Amino acid sequence: MEAQKPYLSVVIPVFNEEENLVELHARLATTLDKAGYAWEVIYTDDGSRDRSWDILERLHQQDPDRVRLVRFNRNYGQHMAVFAGFERVRGEVVATLDADLQNPPEELPNLVAKLEEGYDVVGGWRQSRRDSWLRKLPSYVVNRITSRVVGVDLKDYGCMLRAYRRDVVDAMNACQETSSFIPALANTFARDVVEIPVGHAHRQGGTSKYGLMRLLRLNFDLMTGFSVLPIQMVSLLGSLVAFIGLAFGLFLFIRRLVVGPEVEGLFTLFAILFVFVGLQILGVGLIGEYVGRIYREVRQRPRYIVRETRG
Ligand code: UDP
Ligand code: MG
């Protein structure tokens, strides 16, 4: 019998998750069977050093049509692992979640149901997030910044329990850049995005794969990957400094006419210095602007997505 084409494809990145995989898969399969979808799951082993791959292979052997595997030769990071899954999905609806059981698989039918109401992307929003405040505070800041930069206001960009329509995933697949942040990228292509509250649990087994440095890097990717705003701020600062210098120079000039020459001309020197320092910063900003544009070109993201045409 030929395998039925799945309706729902679930993509799960796996990096050293041996303690969680069996339970994760059992809960996932139970939930999806009960919901009655034709489903498949694609696990990407992101260069695990533990028994994760052996466990995944066993799951695949037990259910070869519905459990599909990708294995990286080394660790490329969560988002690349999800992309590897995205490139292989067969379903019309694509969902992602973490392997550590922080995202309950039982939420998937809710996400899919919401998507079926006509949205392109449904994000999970971890209403009572089970992480330390050290992890939550930076997330809050990042969510605000990302919302501004991407132009879609979401409460929780970090939650990977999400569902996408297939065409959004295809658009993301057409992006070839190496550092990307999937929830933000999806929003640049989606028309209707909605968030629904989802449960969040403590990590079941193992430890978090994100140290402070990795988080910082991810956020830097986000900032630089989605706008040239940071460098534009530099240009703005440069213009401001130069302007202050000019204004100060003007002030000194008028003062000289009114009060008479100042002693030793020290402040005049300051004014001149300000103008030149300002111009220099502006110059750096301008170069940055060009580099930013080059960067945007070499990424070769699709420039637009046509929804429909007539005639
Ligand atoms: N992950 C991955 N590659 C990495 C880091 C993480 O595939 O380099 C996976 C990990 O196995 C998990 C998900 O991404 O399924 C989220 O990672 P984690 O739970 O460590 O992140 P946190 O919940 O602490 O943000
Ligand atoms: Mg986690």
PDB file of N, CA, C and O and ligand atoms in Angstrom, residues 98 100 102 203, ligand 2:
ATOM      1  N   ASP A  98       9.844  21.795  20.542  1.00  0.00           N
ATOM      2  CA  ASP A  98      11.109  21.370  21.112  1.00  0.00           C
ATOM      3  C   ASP A  98      11.032  19.917  21.541  1.00  0.00           C
ATOM      4  O   ASP A  98       9.958  19.402  21.833  1.00  0.00           O
ATOM      5  N   ASP A 100      12.414  18.690  24.272  1.00  0.00           N
ATOM      6  CA  ASP A 100      12.653  18.474  25.704  1.00  0.00           C
ATOM      7  C   ASP A 100      11.374  18.426  26.532  1.00  0.00           C
ATOM      8  O   ASP A 100      11.424  18.485  27.749  1.00  0.00           O
ATOM      9  N   GLN A 102       9.252  20.642  26.985  1.00  0.00           N
ATOM     10  CA  GLN A 102       8.789  21.911  27.562  1.00  0.00           C
ATOM     11  C   GLN A 102       7.532  22.363  26.836  1.00  0.00           C
ATOM     12  O   GLN A 102       6.684  23.024  27.400  1.00  0.00           O
ATOM     13  N   ARG A 203      11.917  21.626  31.771  1.00  0.00           N
ATOM     14  CA  ARG A 203      12.613  20.662  30.930  1.00  0.00           C
ATOM     15  C   ARG A 203      12.576  19.296  31.607  1.00  0.00           C
ATOM     16  O   ARG A 203      12.886  19.182  32.789  1.00  0.00           O
TER      17      ARG A 203
HETATM   18 MG    MG B   2      13.885  23.805  26.342  1.00  0.00          MG
END
